[in-house]
Tab-separated table of C-alpha atoms and ligand atoms in Angstrom:
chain	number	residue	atom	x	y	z
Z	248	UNK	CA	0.100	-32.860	-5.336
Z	249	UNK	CA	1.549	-35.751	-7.231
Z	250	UNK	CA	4.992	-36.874	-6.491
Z	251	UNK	CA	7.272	-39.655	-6.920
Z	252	UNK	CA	8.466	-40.959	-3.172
Z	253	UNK	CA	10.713	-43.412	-2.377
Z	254	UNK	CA	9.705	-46.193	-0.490
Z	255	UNK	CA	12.354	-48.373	0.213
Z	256	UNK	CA	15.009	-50.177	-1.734
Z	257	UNK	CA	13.781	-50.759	-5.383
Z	258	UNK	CA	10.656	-49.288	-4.875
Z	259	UNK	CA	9.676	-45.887	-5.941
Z	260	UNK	CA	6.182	-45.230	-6.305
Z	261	UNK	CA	3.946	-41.828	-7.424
Z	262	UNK	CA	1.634	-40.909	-4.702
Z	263	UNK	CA	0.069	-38.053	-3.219
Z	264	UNK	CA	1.413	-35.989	-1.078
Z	265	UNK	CA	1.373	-32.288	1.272
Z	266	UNK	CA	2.141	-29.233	-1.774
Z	267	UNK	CA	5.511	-27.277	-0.212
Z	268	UNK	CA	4.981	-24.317	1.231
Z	269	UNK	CA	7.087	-21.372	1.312
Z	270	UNK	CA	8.703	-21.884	5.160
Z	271	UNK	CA	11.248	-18.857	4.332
Z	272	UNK	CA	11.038	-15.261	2.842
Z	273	UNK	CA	13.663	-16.654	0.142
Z	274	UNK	CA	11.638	-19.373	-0.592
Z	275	UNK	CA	10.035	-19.796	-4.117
Z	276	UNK	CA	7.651	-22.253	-5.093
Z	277	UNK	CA	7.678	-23.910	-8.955
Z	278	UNK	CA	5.588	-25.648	-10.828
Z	279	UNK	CA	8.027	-28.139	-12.240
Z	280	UNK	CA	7.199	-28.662	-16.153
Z	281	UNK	CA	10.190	-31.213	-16.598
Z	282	UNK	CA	12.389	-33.244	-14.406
Z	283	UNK	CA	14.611	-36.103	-15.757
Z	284	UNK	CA	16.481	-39.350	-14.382
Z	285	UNK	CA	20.146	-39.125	-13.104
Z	286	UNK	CA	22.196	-42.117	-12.656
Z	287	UNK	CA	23.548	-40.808	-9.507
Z	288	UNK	CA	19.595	-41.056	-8.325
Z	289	UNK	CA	20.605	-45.139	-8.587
Z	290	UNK	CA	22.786	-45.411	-5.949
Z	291	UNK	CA	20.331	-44.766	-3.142
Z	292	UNK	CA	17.117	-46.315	-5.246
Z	293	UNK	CA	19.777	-49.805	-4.976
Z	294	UNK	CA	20.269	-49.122	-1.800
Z	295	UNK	CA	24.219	-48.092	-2.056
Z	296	UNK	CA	24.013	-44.573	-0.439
Z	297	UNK	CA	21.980	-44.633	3.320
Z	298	UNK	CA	19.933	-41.865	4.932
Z	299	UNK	CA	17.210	-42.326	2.500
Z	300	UNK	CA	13.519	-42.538	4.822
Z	301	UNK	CA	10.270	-44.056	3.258
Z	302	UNK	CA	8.016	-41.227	2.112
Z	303	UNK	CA	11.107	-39.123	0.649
Z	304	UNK	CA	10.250	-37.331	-2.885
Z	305	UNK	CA	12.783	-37.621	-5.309
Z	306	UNK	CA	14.712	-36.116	-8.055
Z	307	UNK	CA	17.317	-33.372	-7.855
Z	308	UNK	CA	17.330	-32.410	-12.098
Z	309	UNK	CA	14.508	-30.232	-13.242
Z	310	UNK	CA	12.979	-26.702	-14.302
Z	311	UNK	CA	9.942	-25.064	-13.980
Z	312	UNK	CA	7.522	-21.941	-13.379
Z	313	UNK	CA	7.444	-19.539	-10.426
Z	314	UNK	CA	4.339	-19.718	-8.677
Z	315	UNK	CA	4.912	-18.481	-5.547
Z	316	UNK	CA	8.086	-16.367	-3.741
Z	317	UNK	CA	8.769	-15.673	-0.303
Z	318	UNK	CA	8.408	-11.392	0.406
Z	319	UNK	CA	12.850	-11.476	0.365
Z	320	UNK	CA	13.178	-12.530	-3.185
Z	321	UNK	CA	14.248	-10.265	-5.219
Z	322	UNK	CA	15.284	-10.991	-8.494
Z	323	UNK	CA	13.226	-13.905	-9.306
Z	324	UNK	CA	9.434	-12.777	-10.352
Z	325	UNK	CA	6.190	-15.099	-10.522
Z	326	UNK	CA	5.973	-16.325	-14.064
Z	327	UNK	CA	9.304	-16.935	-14.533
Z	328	UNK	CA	10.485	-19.608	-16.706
Z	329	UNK	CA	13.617	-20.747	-14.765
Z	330	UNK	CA	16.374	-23.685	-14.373
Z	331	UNK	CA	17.399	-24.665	-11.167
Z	332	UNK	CA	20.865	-26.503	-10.215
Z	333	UNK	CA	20.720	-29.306	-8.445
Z	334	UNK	CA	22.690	-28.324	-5.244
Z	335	UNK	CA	20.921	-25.471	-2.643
Z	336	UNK	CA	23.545	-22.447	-2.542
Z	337	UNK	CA	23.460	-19.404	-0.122
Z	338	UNK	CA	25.480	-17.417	-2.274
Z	339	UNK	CA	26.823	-15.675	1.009
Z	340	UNK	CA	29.602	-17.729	2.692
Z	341	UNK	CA	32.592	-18.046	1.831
Z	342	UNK	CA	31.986	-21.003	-0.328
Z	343	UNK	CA	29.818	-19.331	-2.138
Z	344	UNK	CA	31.824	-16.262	-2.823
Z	345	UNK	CA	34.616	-18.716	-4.353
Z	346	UNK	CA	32.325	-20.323	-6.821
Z	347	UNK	CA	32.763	-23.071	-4.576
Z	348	UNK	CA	28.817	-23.632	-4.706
Z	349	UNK	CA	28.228	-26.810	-3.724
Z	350	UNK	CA	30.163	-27.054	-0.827
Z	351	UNK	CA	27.640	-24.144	0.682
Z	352	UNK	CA	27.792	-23.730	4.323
Z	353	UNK	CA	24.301	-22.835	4.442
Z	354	UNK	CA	22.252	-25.073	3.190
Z	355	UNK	CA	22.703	-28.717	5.112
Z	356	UNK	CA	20.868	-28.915	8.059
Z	357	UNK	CA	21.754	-32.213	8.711
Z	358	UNK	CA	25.583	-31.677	8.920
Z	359	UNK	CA	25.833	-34.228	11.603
Z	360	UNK	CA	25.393	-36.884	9.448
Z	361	UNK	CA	28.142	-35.872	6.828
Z	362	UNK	CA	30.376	-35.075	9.161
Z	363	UNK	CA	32.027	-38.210	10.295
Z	364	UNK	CA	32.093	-39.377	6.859
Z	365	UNK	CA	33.764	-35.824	5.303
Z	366	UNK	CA	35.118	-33.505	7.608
Z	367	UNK	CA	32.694	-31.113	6.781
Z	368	UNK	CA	29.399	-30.889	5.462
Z	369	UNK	CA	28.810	-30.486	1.532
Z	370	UNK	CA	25.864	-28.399	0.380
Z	371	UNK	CA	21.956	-29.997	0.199
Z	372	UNK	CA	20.192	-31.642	-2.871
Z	373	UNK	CA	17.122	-31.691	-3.103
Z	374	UNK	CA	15.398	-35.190	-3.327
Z	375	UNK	CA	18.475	-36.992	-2.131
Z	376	UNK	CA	18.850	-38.358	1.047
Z	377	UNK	CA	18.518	-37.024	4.402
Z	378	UNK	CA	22.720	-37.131	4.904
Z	379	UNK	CA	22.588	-34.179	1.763
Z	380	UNK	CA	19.702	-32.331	3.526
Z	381	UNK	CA	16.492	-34.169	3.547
Z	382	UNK	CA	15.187	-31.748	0.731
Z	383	UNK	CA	11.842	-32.814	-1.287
Z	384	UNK	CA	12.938	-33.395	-4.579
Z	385	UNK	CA	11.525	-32.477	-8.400
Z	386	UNK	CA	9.755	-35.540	-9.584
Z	387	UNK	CA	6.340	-33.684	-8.352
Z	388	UNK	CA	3.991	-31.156	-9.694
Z	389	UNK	CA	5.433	-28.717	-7.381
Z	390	UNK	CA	8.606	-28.187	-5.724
Z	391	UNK	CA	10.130	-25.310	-2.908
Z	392	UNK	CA	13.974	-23.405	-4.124
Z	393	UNK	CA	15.475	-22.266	-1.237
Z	394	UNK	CA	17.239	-19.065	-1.745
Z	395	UNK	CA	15.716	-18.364	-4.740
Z	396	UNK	CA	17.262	-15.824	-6.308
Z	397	UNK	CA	20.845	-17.848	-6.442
Z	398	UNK	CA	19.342	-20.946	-7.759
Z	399	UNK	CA	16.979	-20.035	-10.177
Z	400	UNK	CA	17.926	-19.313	-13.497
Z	401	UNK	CA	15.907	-17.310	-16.068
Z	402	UNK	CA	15.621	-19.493	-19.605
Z	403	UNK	CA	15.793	-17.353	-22.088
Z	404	UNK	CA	12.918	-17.069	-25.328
Z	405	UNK	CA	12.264	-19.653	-27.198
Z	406	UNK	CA	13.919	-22.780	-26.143
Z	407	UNK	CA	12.460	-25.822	-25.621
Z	408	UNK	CA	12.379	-27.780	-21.758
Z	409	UNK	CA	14.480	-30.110	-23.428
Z	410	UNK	CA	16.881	-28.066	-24.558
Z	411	UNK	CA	17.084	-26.826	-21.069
Z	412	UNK	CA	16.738	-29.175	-18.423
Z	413	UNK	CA	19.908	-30.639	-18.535
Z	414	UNK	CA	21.671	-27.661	-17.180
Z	415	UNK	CA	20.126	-28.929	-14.046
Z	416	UNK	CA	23.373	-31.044	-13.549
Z	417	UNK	CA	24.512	-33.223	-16.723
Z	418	UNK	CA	25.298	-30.156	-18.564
Z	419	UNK	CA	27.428	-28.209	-15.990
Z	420	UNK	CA	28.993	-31.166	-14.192
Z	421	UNK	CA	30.285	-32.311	-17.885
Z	422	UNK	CA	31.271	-28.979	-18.427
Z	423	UNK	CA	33.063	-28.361	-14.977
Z	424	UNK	CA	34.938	-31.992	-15.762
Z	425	UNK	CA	36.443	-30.002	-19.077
Z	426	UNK	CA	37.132	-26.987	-17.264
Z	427	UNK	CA	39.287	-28.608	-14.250
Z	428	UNK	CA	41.370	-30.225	-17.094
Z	429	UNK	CA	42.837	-27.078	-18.137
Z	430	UNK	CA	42.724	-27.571	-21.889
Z	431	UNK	CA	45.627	-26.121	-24.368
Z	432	UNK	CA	45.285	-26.119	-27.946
Z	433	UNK	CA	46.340	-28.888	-29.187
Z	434	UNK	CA	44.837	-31.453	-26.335
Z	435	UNK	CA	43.585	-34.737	-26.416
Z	436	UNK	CA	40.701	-35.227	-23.488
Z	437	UNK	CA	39.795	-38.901	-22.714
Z	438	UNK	CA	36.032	-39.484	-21.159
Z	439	UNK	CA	35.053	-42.681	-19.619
Z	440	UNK	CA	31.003	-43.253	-19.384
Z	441	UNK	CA	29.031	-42.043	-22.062
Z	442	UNK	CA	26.216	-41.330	-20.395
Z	443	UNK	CA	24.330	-38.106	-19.832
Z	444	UNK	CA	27.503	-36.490	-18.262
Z	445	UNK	CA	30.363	-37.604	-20.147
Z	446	UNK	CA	28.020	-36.570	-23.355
Z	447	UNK	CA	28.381	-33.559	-21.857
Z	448	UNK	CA	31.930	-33.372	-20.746
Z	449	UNK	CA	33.201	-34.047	-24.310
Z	450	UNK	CA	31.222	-31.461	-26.333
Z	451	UNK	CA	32.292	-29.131	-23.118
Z	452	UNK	CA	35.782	-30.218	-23.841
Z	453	UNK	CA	35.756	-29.474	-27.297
Z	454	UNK	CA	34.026	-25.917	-26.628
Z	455	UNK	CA	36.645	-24.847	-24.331
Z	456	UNK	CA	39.580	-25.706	-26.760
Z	457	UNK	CA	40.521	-29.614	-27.194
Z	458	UNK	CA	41.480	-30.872	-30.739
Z	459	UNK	CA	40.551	-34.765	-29.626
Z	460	UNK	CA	37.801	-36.315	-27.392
Z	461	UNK	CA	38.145	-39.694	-27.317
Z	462	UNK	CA	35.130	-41.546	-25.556
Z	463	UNK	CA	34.986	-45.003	-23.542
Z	464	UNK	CA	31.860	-46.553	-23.083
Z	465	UNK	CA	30.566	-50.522	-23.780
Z	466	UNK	CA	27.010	-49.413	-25.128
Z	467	UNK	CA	27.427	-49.470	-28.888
Z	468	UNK	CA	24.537	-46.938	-28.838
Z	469	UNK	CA	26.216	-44.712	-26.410
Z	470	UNK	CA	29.451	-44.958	-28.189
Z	471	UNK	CA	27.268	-43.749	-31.338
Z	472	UNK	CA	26.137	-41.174	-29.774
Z	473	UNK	CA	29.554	-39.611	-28.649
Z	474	UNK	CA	30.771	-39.629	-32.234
Z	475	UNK	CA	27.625	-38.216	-34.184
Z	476	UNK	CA	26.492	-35.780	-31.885
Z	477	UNK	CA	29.546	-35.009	-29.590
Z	478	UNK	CA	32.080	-35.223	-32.405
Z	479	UNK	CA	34.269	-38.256	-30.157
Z	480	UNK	CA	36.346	-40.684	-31.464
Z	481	UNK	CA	35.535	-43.658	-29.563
Z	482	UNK	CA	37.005	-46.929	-27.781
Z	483	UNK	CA	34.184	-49.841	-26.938
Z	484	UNK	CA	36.504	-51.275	-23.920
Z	485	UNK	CA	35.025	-55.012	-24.235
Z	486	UNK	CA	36.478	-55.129	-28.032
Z	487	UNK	CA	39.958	-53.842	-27.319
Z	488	UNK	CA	42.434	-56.152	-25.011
Z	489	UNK	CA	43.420	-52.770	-23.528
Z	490	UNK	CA	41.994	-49.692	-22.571
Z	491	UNK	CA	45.406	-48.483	-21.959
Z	492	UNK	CA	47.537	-49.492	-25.306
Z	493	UNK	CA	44.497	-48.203	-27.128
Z	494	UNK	CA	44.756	-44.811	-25.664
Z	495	UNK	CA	48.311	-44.578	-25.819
Z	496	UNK	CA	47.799	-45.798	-29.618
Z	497	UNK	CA	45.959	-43.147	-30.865
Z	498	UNK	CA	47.576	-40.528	-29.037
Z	499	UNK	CA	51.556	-41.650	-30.558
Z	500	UNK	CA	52.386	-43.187	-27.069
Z	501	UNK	CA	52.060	-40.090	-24.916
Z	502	UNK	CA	48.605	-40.409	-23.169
Z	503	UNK	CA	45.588	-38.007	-22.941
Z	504	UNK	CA	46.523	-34.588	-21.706
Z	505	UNK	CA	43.019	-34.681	-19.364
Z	506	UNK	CA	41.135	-37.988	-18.273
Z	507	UNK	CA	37.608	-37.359	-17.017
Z	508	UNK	CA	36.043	-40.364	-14.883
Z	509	UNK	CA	32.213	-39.667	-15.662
Z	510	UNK	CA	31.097	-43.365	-14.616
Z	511	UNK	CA	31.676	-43.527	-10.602
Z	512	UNK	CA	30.697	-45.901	-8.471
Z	513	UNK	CA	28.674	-48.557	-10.007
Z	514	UNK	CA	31.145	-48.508	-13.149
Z	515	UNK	CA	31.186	-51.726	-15.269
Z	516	UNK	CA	34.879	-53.584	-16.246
Z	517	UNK	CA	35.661	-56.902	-17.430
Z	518	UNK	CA	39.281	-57.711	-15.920
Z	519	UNK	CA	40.102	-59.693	-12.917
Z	520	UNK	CA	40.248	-56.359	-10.674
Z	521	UNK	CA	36.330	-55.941	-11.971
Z	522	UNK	CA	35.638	-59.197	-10.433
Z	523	UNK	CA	36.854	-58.533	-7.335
Z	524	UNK	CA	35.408	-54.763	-7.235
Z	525	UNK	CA	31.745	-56.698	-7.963
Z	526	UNK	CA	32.442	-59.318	-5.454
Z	527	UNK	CA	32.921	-57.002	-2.782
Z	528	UNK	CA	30.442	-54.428	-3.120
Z	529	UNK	CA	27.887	-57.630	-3.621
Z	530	UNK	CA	28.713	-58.107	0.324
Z	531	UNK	CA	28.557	-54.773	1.242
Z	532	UNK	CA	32.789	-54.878	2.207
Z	533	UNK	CA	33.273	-51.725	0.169
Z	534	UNK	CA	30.987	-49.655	-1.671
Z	535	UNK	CA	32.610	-48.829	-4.674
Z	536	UNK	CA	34.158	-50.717	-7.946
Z	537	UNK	CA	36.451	-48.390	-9.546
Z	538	UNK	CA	37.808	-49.882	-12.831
Z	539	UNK	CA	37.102	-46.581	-15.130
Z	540	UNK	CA	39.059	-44.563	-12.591
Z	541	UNK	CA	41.956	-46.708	-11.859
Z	542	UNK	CA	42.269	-47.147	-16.182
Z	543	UNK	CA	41.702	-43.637	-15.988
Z	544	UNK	CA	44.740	-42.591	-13.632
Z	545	UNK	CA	47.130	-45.264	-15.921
Z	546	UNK	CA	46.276	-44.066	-19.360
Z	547	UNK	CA	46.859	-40.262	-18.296
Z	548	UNK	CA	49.918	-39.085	-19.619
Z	549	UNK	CA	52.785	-37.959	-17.216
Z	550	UNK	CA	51.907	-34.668	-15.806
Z	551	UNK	CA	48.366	-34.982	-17.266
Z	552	UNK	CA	44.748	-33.898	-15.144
Z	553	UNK	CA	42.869	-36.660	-13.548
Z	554	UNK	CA	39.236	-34.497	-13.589
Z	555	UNK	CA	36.671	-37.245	-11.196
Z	556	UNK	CA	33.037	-36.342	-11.423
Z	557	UNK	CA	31.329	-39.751	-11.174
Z	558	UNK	CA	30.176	-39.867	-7.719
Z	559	UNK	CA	32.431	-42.357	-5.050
Z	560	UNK	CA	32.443	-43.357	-1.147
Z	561	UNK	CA	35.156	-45.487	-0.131
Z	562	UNK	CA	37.403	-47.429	-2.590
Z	563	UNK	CA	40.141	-49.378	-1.898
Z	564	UNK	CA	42.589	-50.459	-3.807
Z	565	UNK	CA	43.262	-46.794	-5.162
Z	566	UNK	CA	46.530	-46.211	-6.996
Z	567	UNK	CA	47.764	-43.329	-5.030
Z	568	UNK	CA	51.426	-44.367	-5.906
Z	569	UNK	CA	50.590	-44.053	-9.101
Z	570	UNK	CA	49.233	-40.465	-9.299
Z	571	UNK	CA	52.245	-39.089	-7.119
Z	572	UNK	CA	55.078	-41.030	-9.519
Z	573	UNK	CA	53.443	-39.513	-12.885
Z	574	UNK	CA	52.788	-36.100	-11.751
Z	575	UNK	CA	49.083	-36.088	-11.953
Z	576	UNK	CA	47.022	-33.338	-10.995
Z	577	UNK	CA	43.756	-34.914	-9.029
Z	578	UNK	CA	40.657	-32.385	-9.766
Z	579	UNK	CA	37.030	-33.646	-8.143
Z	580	UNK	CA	33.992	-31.801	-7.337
Z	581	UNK	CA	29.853	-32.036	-6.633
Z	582	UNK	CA	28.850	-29.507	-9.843
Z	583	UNK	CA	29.442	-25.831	-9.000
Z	584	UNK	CA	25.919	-24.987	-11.000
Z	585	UNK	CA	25.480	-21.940	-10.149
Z	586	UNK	CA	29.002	-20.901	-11.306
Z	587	UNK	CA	28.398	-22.508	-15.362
Z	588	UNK	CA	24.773	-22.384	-15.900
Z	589	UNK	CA	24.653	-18.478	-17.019
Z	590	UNK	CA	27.321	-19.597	-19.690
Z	591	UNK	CA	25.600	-22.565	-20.441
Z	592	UNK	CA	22.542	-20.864	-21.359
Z	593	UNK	CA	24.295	-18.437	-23.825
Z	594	UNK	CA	25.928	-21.487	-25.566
Z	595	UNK	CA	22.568	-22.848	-26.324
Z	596	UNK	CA	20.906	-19.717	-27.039
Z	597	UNK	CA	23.307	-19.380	-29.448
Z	598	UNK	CA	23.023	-22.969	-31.095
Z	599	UNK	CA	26.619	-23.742	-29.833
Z	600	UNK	CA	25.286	-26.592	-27.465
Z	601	UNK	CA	22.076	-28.684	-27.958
Z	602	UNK	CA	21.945	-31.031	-24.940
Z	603	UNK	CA	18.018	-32.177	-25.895
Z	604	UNK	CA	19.438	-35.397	-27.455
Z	605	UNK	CA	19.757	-36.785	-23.667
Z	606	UNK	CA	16.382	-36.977	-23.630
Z	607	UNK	CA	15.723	-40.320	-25.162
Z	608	UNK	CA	12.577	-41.161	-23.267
Z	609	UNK	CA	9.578	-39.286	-22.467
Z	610	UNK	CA	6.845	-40.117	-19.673
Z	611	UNK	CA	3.781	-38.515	-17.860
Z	612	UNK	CA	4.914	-38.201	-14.082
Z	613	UNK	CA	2.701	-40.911	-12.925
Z	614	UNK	CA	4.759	-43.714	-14.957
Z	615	UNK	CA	8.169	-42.402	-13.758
Z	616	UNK	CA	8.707	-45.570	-11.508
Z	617	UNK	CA	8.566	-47.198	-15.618
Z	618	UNK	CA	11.280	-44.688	-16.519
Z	619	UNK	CA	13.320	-45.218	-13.552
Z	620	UNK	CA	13.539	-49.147	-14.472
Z	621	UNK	CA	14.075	-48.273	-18.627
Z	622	UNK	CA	17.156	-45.732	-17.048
Z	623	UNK	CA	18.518	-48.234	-14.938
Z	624	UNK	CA	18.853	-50.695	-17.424
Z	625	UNK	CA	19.480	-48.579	-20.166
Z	626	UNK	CA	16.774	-50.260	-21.952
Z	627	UNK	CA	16.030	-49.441	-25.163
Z	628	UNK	CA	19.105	-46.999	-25.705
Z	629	UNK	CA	17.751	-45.010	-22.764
Z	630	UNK	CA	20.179	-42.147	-21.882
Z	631	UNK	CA	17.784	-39.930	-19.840
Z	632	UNK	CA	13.871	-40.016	-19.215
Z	633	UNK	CA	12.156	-36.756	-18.446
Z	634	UNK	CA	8.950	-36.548	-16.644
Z	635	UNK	CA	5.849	-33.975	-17.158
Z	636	UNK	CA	3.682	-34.120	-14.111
U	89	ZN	ZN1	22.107	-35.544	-11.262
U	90	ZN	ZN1	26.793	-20.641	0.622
């Protein structure tokens, strides 16, 4: 089959490789009719995140048809149209019984590697790096799901791929961000990065009960985007002196109720601590820059939720002081798919969510190296790019 393998840092090419096989009874095999870009796919094509080997098949976002199951699954039938979250879930230990899904006990086999890093082990992705499993990922005409009848999801009638591939990850890791935050009538829920995630964390936020989003991005496009088709009010950080006295500003000088970091590691700034975050990561001292989430932790109000979802390593530099003096509540997690995406799919079967406007750009599998470089420049007002093999 086709697939999109990546070959060292900065270069990602399609080539052909071995189909999957099922290799266990709860195996399925899907033919994947749409996969699309995620930004968190940058840090190990830049060469940020290690454990990456040359040969590896990418892409942990996508849906599909079941072509093939292994003689244990159940549920899941051949034909079926389904949606798969991005993390591997056993659905048996005790992770998995708390909803805790992707910190599965399960499904890393190469704990060893996460271990001195976390503590424990996290759950596998597939398509991204060996330390998170050394799964083959999505961008390929075929693709093997694990434990099949956890992870695949049944799309009901008449939607469109687009309308559904994005509950993949974007949709329920934005929507997980709004949930940890807790939202009260009445709220105001701030979301730094409008990109495919915080898109989705403010119309989540607004679905489970916030009277104000407000939205912090510096693409004017993006920005545009939160307000006409998430309903945000919106702050372009490199026209206001202050992220902070804008905030507090617009909320009478109390602060948002929830701040939701949907930017992570590679975020962008312009102050003095920017330049210093850039410096360093250029020279490999740290691996993070972290000016959304430190502006983050100040303009949340006293008391307020701090809700992370943009992926981090190490940071220093990390106002700890200042999260213990003003009371904040610290919420973080990998998406917990498997938990939201039954929900999910009811909200857009119902025409209360439309996530298909993430997918700005459309290619044939065999240009996605094309559509990885458009994403990662956000050429062209690029959000996401799917792929059709
Ligand atoms: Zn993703
Ligand atoms: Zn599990």
């Amino acid at each position: 089959m086709r697939a999109l393998c990546w070959n060292g840092v900065n270069d990602l090419q399609v080539e052909t490789v071995p189909d999957p096989e099922i290799i266990n009874p709860h195996d399925a095999i899907l033919r994947v009719t749409m996969s699309t870009t995620c930004g968190s796919d940058l840090h190990f094509i830049d060469g940020y995140i290690p454990t990456m080997r040359k040969g590896d098949v990418i892409g942990h976002e996508f849906m599909g048809e079941v072509v093939e199951i292994g003689h244990e699954v159940k549920k899941v039938k051949k034909g079926d149209r389904v949606v798969v979250p991005s993390f591997i879930v056993c659905g048996a230990c005790w992770y998995c019984q708390h909803g805790l899904y992707s910190l599965c006990d399960n499904t890393n086999p190469n704990a060893e590697l996460q271990e001195p890093v976390l503590g424990y082990p996290t759950a596998g992705i597939y398509g991204y790096t060996h330390a998170f499993g050394g799964y083959a990922g999505a961008h390929a005409q075929y693709v093997r799901v694990p434990y099949a009848d956890n992870d695949c999801f049944r799309v009901p009638e008449g939607l469109r791929d687009e309308q559904v591939i994005f509950l993949s990850d974007a949709v329920p890791t934005g929507f997980m961000g709004a949930d940890f935050c807790n939202i009260q009538p009445g709220d105001t829920i701030a979301v730094w990065g409008c990109g495919g995630v915080g898109l989705m964390a403010i119309q989540s936020a607004y679905l489970l009960g916030a009277e104000r989003v407000i939205a912090i991005d510096r693409f004017p496009e993006r920005l545009q985007m939160a307000k006409e088709k998430a309903g945000a009010e919106t702050i372009n950080y490199t026209e206001v002196d202050s992220v902070l006295e804008a905030l507090k500003e617009m909320t009478g000088g109390r602060g948002p109720d929830g701040c939701i970091d949907a930017v992570g590691m590679e975020a962008h700034g312009t102050g003095v601590d920017y330049m210093y975050d850039r410096a360093k990561q250029a020279l490999r001292f740290h691996t993070d820059r972290g000016e959304s989430l430190r502006q983050a932790i100040m303009a949340c109000r006293k008391g307020g939720t701090l809700s992370i979802l943009g992926v981090y390593g190490l940071m220093d530099k990390f106002p700890i002081g200042v999260i213990m003096n003003k009371g904040l509540t610290v919420r973080s997690a990998q998406q917990h798919g498997q938990k939201y995406v039954p929900r999910l799919l009811d909200y857009v079967q119902k025409g209360q969510l439309d996530p298909s406007y993430l997918a700005t750009h459309h290619f044939p599998l065999e240009e996605a190296p094309v559509g990885y470089a458009i994403f990662k420049h956000k050429e062209d007002g690029c959000v996401r790019a799917v792929f059709k093999p």
